Coordinates of C-alpha atoms and ligand atoms in Angstrom, one line a residue:
Chain R
M1 CA 86.1 114.1 56.4
T2 CA 88.0 114.5 53.5
V3 CA 91.5 114.1 56.0
L4 CA 89.9 110.6 57.3
K5 CA 89.6 109.4 53.4
E6 CA 93.0 110.2 52.3
R7 CA 94.4 107.6 55.5
I8 CA 91.8 105.5 54.4
K9 CA 93.5 105.4 51.0
E10 CA 97.0 105.2 52.5
N11 CA 95.5 102.8 55.1
S12 CA 94.1 100.5 52.1
F13 CA 97.6 99.9 50.4
S14 CA 98.7 98.1 53.0
V15 CA 95.7 95.9 52.9
V16 CA 96.2 95.4 49.8
R17 CA 99.6 94.3 50.2
N18 CA 98.4 92.2 53.5
E19 CA 96.2 90.4 51.2
N20 CA 98.6 88.2 49.7
W21 CA 99.8 86.8 52.5
T22 CA 97.6 86.6 55.7
K23 CA 95.7 83.6 57.2
P24 CA 93.3 83.8 60.2
I25 CA 95.1 83.4 63.4
Y26 CA 91.3 82.9 65.0
E27 CA 88.2 81.7 63.9
T28 CA 84.8 81.9 65.6
N29 CA 82.0 79.5 64.3
G30 CA 78.2 80.3 65.6
L31 CA 79.3 81.1 68.7
N32 CA 76.7 82.1 71.2
L33 CA 77.2 84.1 74.8
W34 CA 74.5 83.8 77.2
Y35 CA 75.5 86.0 80.7
G36 CA 72.4 84.1 82.6
T37 CA 69.5 84.2 80.1
S38 CA 70.4 87.7 78.5
H39 CA 71.8 86.1 74.7
A40 CA 75.2 89.0 74.5
L41 CA 76.4 87.4 71.0
K42 CA 74.8 85.9 68.5
N43 CA 76.1 83.6 66.0
I44 CA 78.8 85.4 65.8
E45 CA 81.3 84.3 62.1
L46 CA 84.7 86.3 62.4
S47 CA 88.3 85.8 61.8
I48 CA 90.8 87.5 62.6
N49 CA 93.8 88.1 60.4
E50 CA 97.0 87.0 61.7
R51 CA 99.5 90.1 61.9
E52 CA 96.9 92.3 60.9
V53 CA 94.9 95.1 63.2
T54 CA 91.3 94.4 63.2
A55 CA 89.1 97.4 64.4
I56 CA 85.8 96.4 66.6
I57 CA 83.4 99.0 66.9
G58 CA 79.8 99.4 67.4
P59 CA 78.0 101.2 70.1
S60 CA 77.6 100.6 73.7
G61 CA 77.0 97.3 74.7
C62 CA 76.4 94.9 71.7
G63 CA 79.0 93.2 73.1
K64 CA 82.8 94.7 72.0
S65 CA 84.1 93.7 75.1
T66 CA 82.6 90.4 75.4
F67 CA 83.6 88.8 72.6
L68 CA 87.5 90.6 73.1
K69 CA 87.5 88.6 76.2
T70 CA 86.2 85.4 74.9
L71 CA 89.3 85.5 72.8
N72 CA 91.3 85.1 75.6
R73 CA 88.5 83.1 78.0
M74 CA 88.7 86.3 80.3
V75 CA 85.0 86.3 80.4
E76 CA 84.5 83.5 82.1
T77 CA 87.2 84.9 84.8
A78 CA 84.2 87.8 85.3
A79 CA 81.1 86.7 85.0
D80 CA 78.9 83.3 85.0
V81 CA 78.5 82.5 81.1
T82 CA 77.2 80.0 79.2
I83 CA 79.1 79.7 75.3
S84 CA 78.2 77.7 72.6
G85 CA 79.8 77.4 69.7
N86 CA 83.4 77.5 67.6
V87 CA 86.3 79.2 68.6
T88 CA 90.0 78.5 67.1
F89 CA 92.9 79.9 67.8
K90 CA 95.5 78.8 65.5
G91 CA 93.4 75.9 64.4
N92 CA 93.2 74.6 67.8
N93 CA 89.3 75.2 69.7
I94 CA 90.0 77.4 72.4
L95 CA 87.1 76.5 74.6
G96 CA 87.3 73.1 74.9
K97 CA 88.9 71.6 77.8
S98 CA 92.1 70.6 76.1
M99 CA 93.6 74.2 76.0
P100 CA 94.1 75.8 79.5
V101 CA 93.6 79.5 79.7
E102 CA 97.0 79.6 81.0
I103 CA 98.7 78.2 77.6
L104 CA 96.0 80.1 75.9
R105 CA 96.6 83.6 78.2
S106 CA 100.7 83.2 77.2
K107 CA 100.1 84.0 73.4
V108 CA 97.7 85.9 74.0
G109 CA 98.1 89.4 75.9
M110 CA 95.1 91.8 76.3
V111 CA 95.1 95.7 76.9
F112 CA 92.3 96.8 79.3
Q113 CA 90.2 99.9 78.4
K114 CA 91.8 102.0 81.6
P115 CA 95.2 101.1 82.5
N116 CA 96.2 99.0 85.4
P117 CA 99.3 98.5 85.8
F118 CA 100.3 96.4 89.3
P119 CA 101.1 98.0 92.6
K120 CA 104.7 97.1 92.1
S121 CA 107.4 99.1 90.5
I122 CA 108.0 99.7 86.5
F123 CA 110.6 97.2 86.3
E124 CA 108.4 94.6 88.0
N125 CA 105.1 95.2 86.4
V126 CA 107.3 94.4 82.7
A127 CA 108.9 91.5 84.7
Y128 CA 106.0 89.7 86.0
G129 CA 104.5 88.3 82.5
P130 CA 108.3 86.2 82.7
K131 CA 108.2 85.6 86.0
V132 CA 105.1 83.7 85.8
H133 CA 106.0 81.8 83.1
G134 CA 108.8 80.6 84.9
I135 CA 111.7 83.0 83.9
R136 CA 114.3 84.2 86.8
N137 CA 117.7 84.4 85.3
K138 CA 118.5 88.6 86.4
A139 CA 119.9 89.4 82.7
M140 CA 116.9 87.6 80.8
L141 CA 114.6 89.4 82.8
E142 CA 117.1 93.0 82.5
M143 CA 116.7 92.3 78.5
I144 CA 112.5 91.5 78.6
V145 CA 112.0 94.5 80.1
E146 CA 113.9 97.2 78.1
E147 CA 113.0 95.6 74.8
S148 CA 109.5 95.3 75.9
L149 CA 109.4 99.3 77.0
K150 CA 111.5 100.2 73.9
K151 CA 109.0 98.4 71.3
A152 CA 106.0 100.2 74.2
A153 CA 108.4 103.9 73.3
L154 CA 108.3 104.2 77.2
W155 CA 111.8 103.4 77.7
D156 CA 113.3 107.1 77.3
E157 CA 111.1 108.0 79.3
V158 CA 111.4 105.5 82.0
K159 CA 115.3 104.1 81.9
D160 CA 115.9 106.4 84.6
R161 CA 113.5 105.0 87.0
L162 CA 112.8 101.6 86.2
H163 CA 112.4 100.7 90.2
K164 CA 110.1 103.4 90.8
S165 CA 106.5 102.9 91.6
A166 CA 104.3 102.7 88.4
Y167 CA 101.3 104.6 90.0
S168 CA 104.3 107.6 89.9
L169 CA 103.6 107.4 85.6
S170 CA 100.9 109.2 83.9
G171 CA 97.8 107.8 83.0
G172 CA 98.9 108.0 79.1
Q173 CA 102.9 106.4 80.2
Q174 CA 100.9 103.6 82.5
Q175 CA 99.3 103.0 79.2
R176 CA 102.3 102.2 77.4
L177 CA 103.4 100.4 80.6
C178 CA 100.6 98.2 80.5
I179 CA 101.1 97.2 76.2
A180 CA 104.6 96.8 77.4
R181 CA 103.5 94.3 80.6
C182 CA 101.6 92.9 77.7
L183 CA 104.5 92.4 75.1
A184 CA 107.3 90.6 77.5
I185 CA 105.2 87.4 77.1
D186 CA 105.9 87.9 73.5
P187 CA 102.5 87.2 72.5
E188 CA 101.3 86.3 69.3
V189 CA 98.1 88.4 69.3
I190 CA 97.3 91.2 72.1
L191 CA 94.0 92.6 72.2
M192 CA 92.8 96.0 73.1
D193 CA 89.8 97.0 74.7
E194 CA 89.7 100.9 74.1
P195 CA 92.5 101.7 75.1
T196 CA 92.8 105.2 74.5
S197 CA 89.8 106.2 75.7
A198 CA 90.9 107.3 78.9
L199 CA 93.4 109.1 77.3
D200 CA 94.4 112.7 76.2
P201 CA 95.0 113.3 72.3
V202 CA 98.7 113.0 72.3
S203 CA 98.8 110.4 74.2
T204 CA 96.1 108.5 72.4
H205 CA 98.7 109.5 68.9
K206 CA 101.4 108.0 70.7
I207 CA 99.2 104.3 71.2
E208 CA 98.4 104.7 68.0
E209 CA 102.1 105.3 66.8
L210 CA 102.8 101.9 68.9
I211 CA 100.3 100.0 67.2
R212 CA 101.7 100.9 64.0
S213 CA 105.4 100.0 64.6
I214 CA 104.4 96.1 66.5
K215 CA 101.3 95.2 63.6
N216 CA 104.1 93.6 61.4
D217 CA 105.1 91.3 64.2
V218 CA 101.9 90.3 66.4
T219 CA 98.1 90.7 65.4
I220 CA 95.9 93.2 67.0
A221 CA 92.2 93.7 68.1
I222 CA 91.2 96.6 69.0
V223 CA 88.0 98.0 70.5
T224 CA 87.9 101.6 69.9
H225 CA 84.7 104.0 69.8
N226 CA 86.7 106.5 67.6
M227 CA 85.9 106.1 64.1
Q228 CA 88.5 108.2 63.1
Q229 CA 91.3 105.6 65.3
A230 CA 89.9 102.2 63.4
A231 CA 89.9 104.6 60.2
R232 CA 94.1 105.4 60.9
I233 CA 95.3 102.0 61.9
S234 CA 93.2 98.7 61.1
D235 CA 93.3 96.7 57.8
R236 CA 89.7 95.3 58.8
T237 CA 86.6 96.2 60.6
A238 CA 84.0 94.7 62.0
F239 CA 80.6 96.2 62.7
F240 CA 78.8 95.0 65.9
L241 CA 75.5 95.9 67.0
N242 CA 73.1 94.1 69.6
G243 CA 75.2 90.8 69.8
E244 CA 75.2 90.2 66.2
I245 CA 78.5 91.5 63.9
I246 CA 76.7 93.6 61.0
E247 CA 79.5 93.3 58.6
H248 CA 83.3 92.6 58.5
N249 CA 85.0 93.8 55.9
Q250 CA 88.1 95.9 54.8
T251 CA 88.6 99.3 56.3
S252 CA 88.5 101.5 53.5
T253 CA 85.6 99.4 52.1
I254 CA 83.3 99.6 56.0
F255 CA 84.1 103.0 55.8
N256 CA 83.8 104.1 52.0
N257 CA 81.1 102.1 51.3
P258 CA 79.8 99.4 53.1
A259 CA 76.8 97.0 52.4
D260 CA 74.8 97.0 55.2
P261 CA 72.6 100.9 55.2
L262 CA 72.9 100.3 59.2
T263 CA 77.3 100.8 58.9
D264 CA 76.1 103.6 57.0
D265 CA 74.5 104.8 59.8
Y266 CA 77.0 103.7 62.5
V267 CA 80.4 105.1 60.9
N268 CA 78.6 108.4 59.9
G269 CA 77.9 109.3 63.3
R270 CA 73.9 109.3 62.5
F271 CA 73.5 106.8 65.7
G272 CA 75.3 105.3 68.5
Chain F
M1 CA 55.3 143.0 103.6
H2 CA 59.2 143.4 103.0
M3 CA 59.2 144.5 106.6
Q4 CA 57.5 141.6 108.1
T5 CA 59.4 138.7 106.1
E6 CA 62.9 140.4 107.6
Q7 CA 60.9 140.2 110.9
I8 CA 60.6 136.7 110.4
R9 CA 63.9 136.3 109.1
L10 CA 65.6 137.9 111.7
R11 CA 64.0 135.5 114.6
H12 CA 64.2 132.6 112.6
M13 CA 67.8 133.6 112.7
K14 CA 68.3 133.5 116.3
T15 CA 66.7 130.6 117.4
R16 CA 68.8 129.0 114.1
L17 CA 72.6 130.4 115.5
L18 CA 70.9 128.8 118.8
L19 CA 70.4 125.3 117.8
N20 CA 73.5 125.0 116.5
Q21 CA 75.1 126.2 119.8
I22 CA 73.6 123.7 121.1
S23 CA 74.3 121.0 119.0
K24 CA 77.5 121.5 119.5
F25 CA 77.7 121.1 123.0
I26 CA 75.5 117.7 122.6
F27 CA 77.8 115.9 120.2
M28 CA 80.6 117.1 122.5
L29 CA 79.5 116.3 125.9
S30 CA 78.4 112.9 124.7
A31 CA 82.6 113.0 123.0
F32 CA 84.0 113.7 126.4
F33 CA 80.9 111.2 128.1
G34 CA 83.4 108.3 126.9
L35 CA 86.4 109.7 127.7
F36 CA 85.8 111.2 131.5
F37 CA 85.1 108.0 132.4
L38 CA 88.6 106.6 131.1
A39 CA 90.6 109.0 132.4
V40 CA 88.7 108.4 135.6
L41 CA 90.1 104.7 135.4
L42 CA 93.4 105.4 134.3
V43 CA 94.0 107.5 136.8
R44 CA 92.3 105.4 139.4
V45 CA 94.5 102.2 137.6
V46 CA 97.6 103.5 137.4
T47 CA 97.6 106.1 141.2
E48 CA 96.7 102.6 142.8
G49 CA 99.0 100.3 140.7
I50 CA 102.5 102.3 139.7
G51 CA 103.8 101.7 143.8
S52 CA 104.1 98.6 143.1
I53 CA 105.8 98.0 139.4
N54 CA 109.3 97.9 139.8
F55 CA 112.1 95.5 138.7
G56 CA 110.5 92.3 141.1
F57 CA 107.0 92.9 140.6
L58 CA 108.1 92.2 136.5
T59 CA 109.8 89.2 136.2
G60 CA 109.2 87.5 139.8
K61 CA 107.0 84.2 140.7
L62 CA 103.8 84.7 142.3
S63 CA 104.0 84.5 146.1
T64 CA 101.4 84.0 148.7
Q65 CA 103.2 87.5 150.2
P66 CA 101.8 90.8 148.2
E67 CA 105.4 92.6 148.4
R68 CA 106.7 89.1 147.1
A69 CA 105.2 88.5 144.5
G70 CA 106.0 89.2 140.3
I71 CA 104.0 88.0 137.7
M72 CA 106.6 86.8 135.1
G73 CA 104.5 84.0 135.1
A74 CA 101.8 85.5 133.6
I75 CA 103.7 87.8 131.1
L76 CA 105.6 84.8 130.2
G77 CA 102.3 82.4 129.3
T78 CA 100.9 85.0 128.0
F79 CA 104.0 85.4 125.1
W80 CA 103.7 81.6 124.2
L81 CA 99.6 82.0 124.6
M82 CA 99.8 84.4 121.6
L83 CA 102.5 82.3 119.6
V84 CA 100.1 79.9 119.7
V85 CA 97.0 82.0 118.6
A86 CA 99.0 84.7 116.2
P87 CA 100.0 81.5 113.4
V88 CA 97.0 79.5 114.0
T89 CA 94.4 82.6 113.4
M90 CA 97.1 83.7 110.6
F91 CA 97.2 80.3 108.5
V92 CA 93.5 79.5 109.4
G93 CA 92.4 82.8 108.9
V94 CA 93.6 84.2 105.8
G95 CA 93.2 80.6 104.2
T96 CA 89.3 80.4 104.8
A97 CA 88.9 84.6 103.8
I98 CA 91.2 82.6 100.4
Y99 CA 88.8 80.5 99.7
L100 CA 85.9 82.2 99.9
E101 CA 87.1 85.1 98.3
M102 CA 88.8 83.8 95.6
Y103 CA 88.2 79.8 95.4
A104 CA 84.1 79.7 96.5
K105 CA 80.9 79.7 93.8
K106 CA 79.0 82.1 95.6
G107 CA 76.2 80.1 96.2
K108 CA 73.4 78.9 99.2
L109 CA 77.0 77.4 100.8
V110 CA 78.8 80.2 100.4
S111 CA 75.8 82.2 102.0
F112 CA 75.6 79.8 104.7
I113 CA 79.5 79.8 105.4
Q114 CA 79.2 83.4 105.7
T115 CA 76.5 83.9 107.8
N116 CA 78.3 81.3 110.3
I117 CA 81.3 83.3 110.4
S118 CA 79.0 86.6 110.8
N119 CA 77.4 85.2 113.9
L120 CA 80.1 83.4 115.6
A121 CA 82.0 86.6 115.9
G122 CA 79.0 87.3 118.6
V123 CA 79.3 84.2 120.1
P124 CA 80.2 85.3 124.0
S125 CA 83.4 84.4 124.4
I126 CA 82.3 82.1 127.5
V127 CA 81.0 79.7 124.6
Y128 CA 84.6 79.4 123.3
G129 CA 85.6 78.3 126.4
I130 CA 82.9 75.5 127.4
L131 CA 84.4 74.5 123.9
G132 CA 87.4 74.1 124.5
L133 CA 86.8 72.7 127.6
T134 CA 84.9 70.1 125.7
V135 CA 87.4 69.7 122.4
F136 CA 90.3 70.6 123.5
V137 CA 90.9 70.2 127.4
R138 CA 88.8 66.8 127.8
T139 CA 88.2 65.2 124.3
L140 CA 91.8 65.3 122.7
N141 CA 93.0 65.0 126.9
L142 CA 95.5 68.1 126.8
G143 CA 94.7 69.1 129.5
N144 CA 94.5 73.0 130.9
I145 CA 98.1 74.0 129.2
V146 CA 99.2 76.7 126.6
L147 CA 97.9 74.6 123.4
A148 CA 94.9 74.3 124.5
G149 CA 93.8 77.5 125.9
G150 CA 95.2 78.8 122.3
L151 CA 93.9 76.7 120.5
T152 CA 90.2 77.7 122.1
M153 CA 91.5 81.5 122.0
S154 CA 92.2 81.5 118.0
L155 CA 88.4 79.8 117.8
L156 CA 87.6 82.7 119.1
I157 CA 88.6 85.5 117.4
L158 CA 89.2 83.6 113.7
P159 CA 85.7 85.1 112.9
I160 CA 87.7 88.4 113.2
V161 CA 90.2 87.5 111.5
I162 CA 88.0 86.1 108.7
V163 CA 86.2 88.9 108.1
A164 CA 89.2 91.7 108.2
S165 CA 90.8 89.6 105.8
Q166 CA 88.0 89.4 103.7
E167 CA 87.4 92.9 103.4
A168 CA 91.1 93.8 102.7
I169 CA 90.0 90.7 99.4
R170 CA 87.8 92.2 98.7
A171 CA 89.1 95.7 98.5
I172 CA 91.6 94.8 95.8
P173 CA 90.4 95.9 92.4
F174 CA 89.1 93.0 90.4
H175 CA 90.8 94.8 87.3
L176 CA 94.7 93.4 89.1
S177 CA 93.5 90.3 88.8
E178 CA 92.3 90.8 85.7
A179 CA 96.1 91.9 84.5
S180 CA 97.7 89.2 86.4
Y181 CA 95.1 86.8 84.5
G182 CA 95.2 88.3 80.8
V183 CA 99.6 87.4 81.3
G184 CA 98.5 84.1 81.7
A185 CA 99.0 83.6 85.7
T186 CA 97.5 81.3 87.2
K187 CA 94.7 82.0 90.7
W188 CA 97.5 80.8 92.2
Q189 CA 100.2 82.7 91.3
T190 CA 98.1 85.7 91.5
I191 CA 96.7 85.4 95.0
Q192 CA 100.3 84.6 95.9
R193 CA 101.6 87.7 93.9
I194 CA 99.0 90.6 93.6
I195 CA 96.8 89.7 96.4
L196 CA 97.9 88.7 98.7
P197 CA 101.1 91.3 98.8
A198 CA 98.2 94.3 98.5
A199 CA 95.6 92.9 101.0
L200 CA 98.9 92.5 103.4
P201 CA 98.5 95.4 105.5
G202 CA 94.5 94.8 106.7
I203 CA 95.2 91.6 107.1
L204 CA 97.6 92.0 109.4
T205 CA 95.9 95.1 110.5
G206 CA 92.6 92.9 111.4
A207 CA 95.1 89.6 112.8
I208 CA 97.0 92.8 114.9
L209 CA 94.1 94.2 116.5
S210 CA 92.1 90.4 117.2
L211 CA 95.0 89.6 118.8
S212 CA 95.0 92.1 121.3
R213 CA 91.5 91.0 122.3
A214 CA 92.8 87.5 122.9
I215 CA 95.1 88.9 124.7
G216 CA 92.7 90.6 127.0
E217 CA 90.4 87.9 127.0
T218 CA 89.7 85.8 130.2
A219 CA 86.1 84.3 130.5
P220 CA 87.5 81.2 127.9
L221 CA 89.9 80.7 130.0
V222 CA 88.4 80.7 133.4
V223 CA 85.6 77.8 131.9
I224 CA 89.6 75.6 130.7
G225 CA 90.5 76.3 134.5
I226 CA 93.8 77.9 134.7
P227 CA 95.1 77.6 138.3
A228 CA 95.0 79.5 141.0
L229 CA 98.5 78.0 142.0
L230 CA 101.3 79.0 142.1
I231 CA 103.2 76.6 138.7
P232 CA 106.3 77.0 137.4
F233 CA 107.2 79.9 134.5
P234 CA 105.7 77.8 131.7
G235 CA 108.7 76.9 129.0
S236 CA 106.9 76.0 126.0
I237 CA 103.2 75.4 124.8
M238 CA 102.7 72.1 126.6
D239 CA 102.7 73.8 129.7
R240 CA 100.6 74.9 132.0
F241 CA 100.3 78.3 132.3
T242 CA 98.6 81.4 133.5
V243 CA 98.0 84.9 131.8
L244 CA 97.7 88.9 132.8
P245 CA 94.3 88.7 132.6
M246 CA 93.8 86.0 134.7
Q247 CA 96.1 87.2 137.5
I248 CA 93.9 90.6 137.4
Y249 CA 91.5 88.1 137.5
Y250 CA 92.4 86.4 140.6
W251 CA 94.0 89.4 142.4
T252 CA 91.2 91.3 142.3
L253 CA 89.3 88.1 144.3
D254 CA 91.4 88.1 146.6
A255 CA 91.6 91.1 147.6
S256 CA 88.5 92.0 150.0
L257 CA 90.9 89.6 151.6
V258 CA 94.1 91.6 151.6
S259 CA 94.0 94.8 150.5
E260 CA 97.4 95.0 149.3
Y261 CA 96.5 92.6 146.5
A262 CA 93.8 95.7 144.9
N263 CA 97.6 97.0 144.7
L264 CA 98.9 94.2 142.7
A265 CA 95.8 93.7 140.4
A266 CA 96.3 97.8 139.6
A267 CA 100.1 97.1 138.7
T268 CA 99.0 94.2 136.1
I269 CA 96.2 95.9 134.5
I270 CA 99.2 98.6 133.4
V271 CA 101.7 96.0 132.6
L272 CA 97.9 94.7 130.0
L273 CA 96.5 98.0 129.0
V274 CA 100.0 98.9 128.1
T275 CA 101.5 95.3 125.9
L276 CA 97.6 96.4 124.4
F277 CA 98.5 99.4 123.8
I278 CA 101.9 98.6 121.7
L279 CA 100.5 95.8 119.4
N280 CA 97.7 98.7 119.0
A281 CA 100.4 101.0 117.9
T282 CA 101.4 98.1 115.6
A283 CA 98.5 97.7 113.3
I284 CA 98.1 101.4 113.0
I285 CA 101.6 101.8 112.2
V286 CA 101.7 98.7 109.7
R287 CA 98.4 100.2 108.2
N288 CA 100.0 103.5 106.9
K289 CA 103.4 102.7 106.2
F290 CA 101.5 99.7 103.8
Q291 CA 98.7 102.1 102.8
R292 CA 98.2 102.1 98.8
V293 CA 96.5 103.7 95.8
F294 CA 95.2 101.8 93.2
Ligands
ADP301 N1 79.6 90.7 83.5 C1 78.4 90.9 83.4 N2 77.6 90.0 83.6 C2 76.1 90.2 83.1 N3 76.4 90.8 81.6 C3 77.2 91.2 81.2 C4 78.2 91.5 82.2 N4 78.8 92.5 81.0 C5 78.3 92.7 80.1 N5 77.0 92.3 80.3 C6 76.1 92.6 79.4 O1 76.1 92.3 78.0 C7 76.4 92.9 76.8 C8 77.5 93.3 76.4 O2 78.1 94.1 77.4 P1 79.9 94.5 76.3 O3 80.3 93.5 75.7 O4 80.5 95.2 77.8 O5 79.5 95.8 75.7 P2 80.1 96.7 74.7 O6 82.0 96.1 75.1 O7 80.4 96.9 74.0 O8 80.8 97.7 75.1 C9 75.9 94.6 77.6 O9 74.0 94.4 77.6 C10 76.4 94.0 78.9 O10 75.2 94.7 79.9
MG302 MG1 83.2 97.4 76.2

């Protein structure tokens, strides 16, 4: 626990520095979501600051994934949902018809809990996004693939077998490949839904390092069940419970000095 | 006490082992039952027909004299029929499957369509013949040409192709589509670049297997009215035609009058079986070669 607190202190330093210039890239107002008649998100008011890592924590089934998938409107793809309220991305309402989901998703990438590379080569996996957006030039694609794999800290491991199947990689490598695939569209935000929960500690560490190294360029919202992880990598933390936000604040405050006793109980492992 | 249970167990052990042997024997018997009759059939067909298979038989025209008769017309007819059936069923079948799996909102209408497709798969083939006769031959006034027969056969196997394609599409895990949508791909891009390539082996397997059903089917063509007369080789889908199973049918009918026709029928069966065997082998190769792990 003391190690954890020290890490938080290190981290809070960067929070203070960030405080001066970050502004919200996402804002939600009175966001409600229903799966059929089941009320999954209740009056969510949350802003996600540009170039920060926002951690979303809370027990299973409290609506973390639902919230994350609302931010790129993936939630509507998988199920019949009713949404009310406002979600703005850089000031534009994303819930109306005015912004096609394809445009939104070309600026907001997503990494899923289970690594989900395509049944294609490593190269084709990373090139998929740019190709979908109309980039055909081979040299340009090669450049994007190399750059994205480097950012995802995977280049050295795969540069000699770019045309091998993505399934020949280990689970941890596959997840970094998925992050590279996401980075290849040059997103402004990356949504990560428990990206390390299916991985071993070493792979988890690599992905945390990777998040640290890209956070100056992209905004990250990450759902995690791992309290230490939230403390290590995030600037702000939102605590969800039963579809509501109980508390949202700087990570150091959430972990060291939470306002709500429920938050205190949760981050100290007394339920969840 | 201990002795007693020991005895019971020993006696029981004997019956258990015996039952074990007997059940194995019963299942083996049922497996060999089908195999036995298939073997009898094959042996009979081959002994009766192999003598008639030669270059002249494979490349010749029909003739009233059994020793001069050939089945090139029927082979070409089967070929042209496939050329209609394969593209029509692939396009309409895969299209329907994509619509039902990817676009249609799950609801009453879709489950109504789905139920009907499943029911259509069970409709006797002769009913399709009547449909083809009414719609293609008479109403559209195509006559009994390859196109009319091909469209009829397409309707016949369409339900199978649709269901097989739907199953192949449904087998693609949703997380792959999700990943594609996630980088901003449209639904069509996702279908085209992720779903179809991954589902293709399954779709092709289903399509090839149902094609082999269309090759062997006779009843609908009897209804449409395939001439038993001597007609020129079909040169396009607009020509009148006959197919291998029709030829088997006519020769078998005539065998009571001229016994040599029985040999010709058997020889044609061999040709048909070899064709079907090649198609089915292709289906298996396609399935194994492109099998993917997700
Ligand atoms: N596709 C769906 N259809 C119906 N209910 C769902 C669906 N996905 C999630 N839910 C429900 O919504 C609630 C929130 O789920 P989720 O967002 O996945 O929680 P978390 O990610 O925090 O574990 C749960 O009660 C869950 O059962
Ligand atoms: Mg979840």
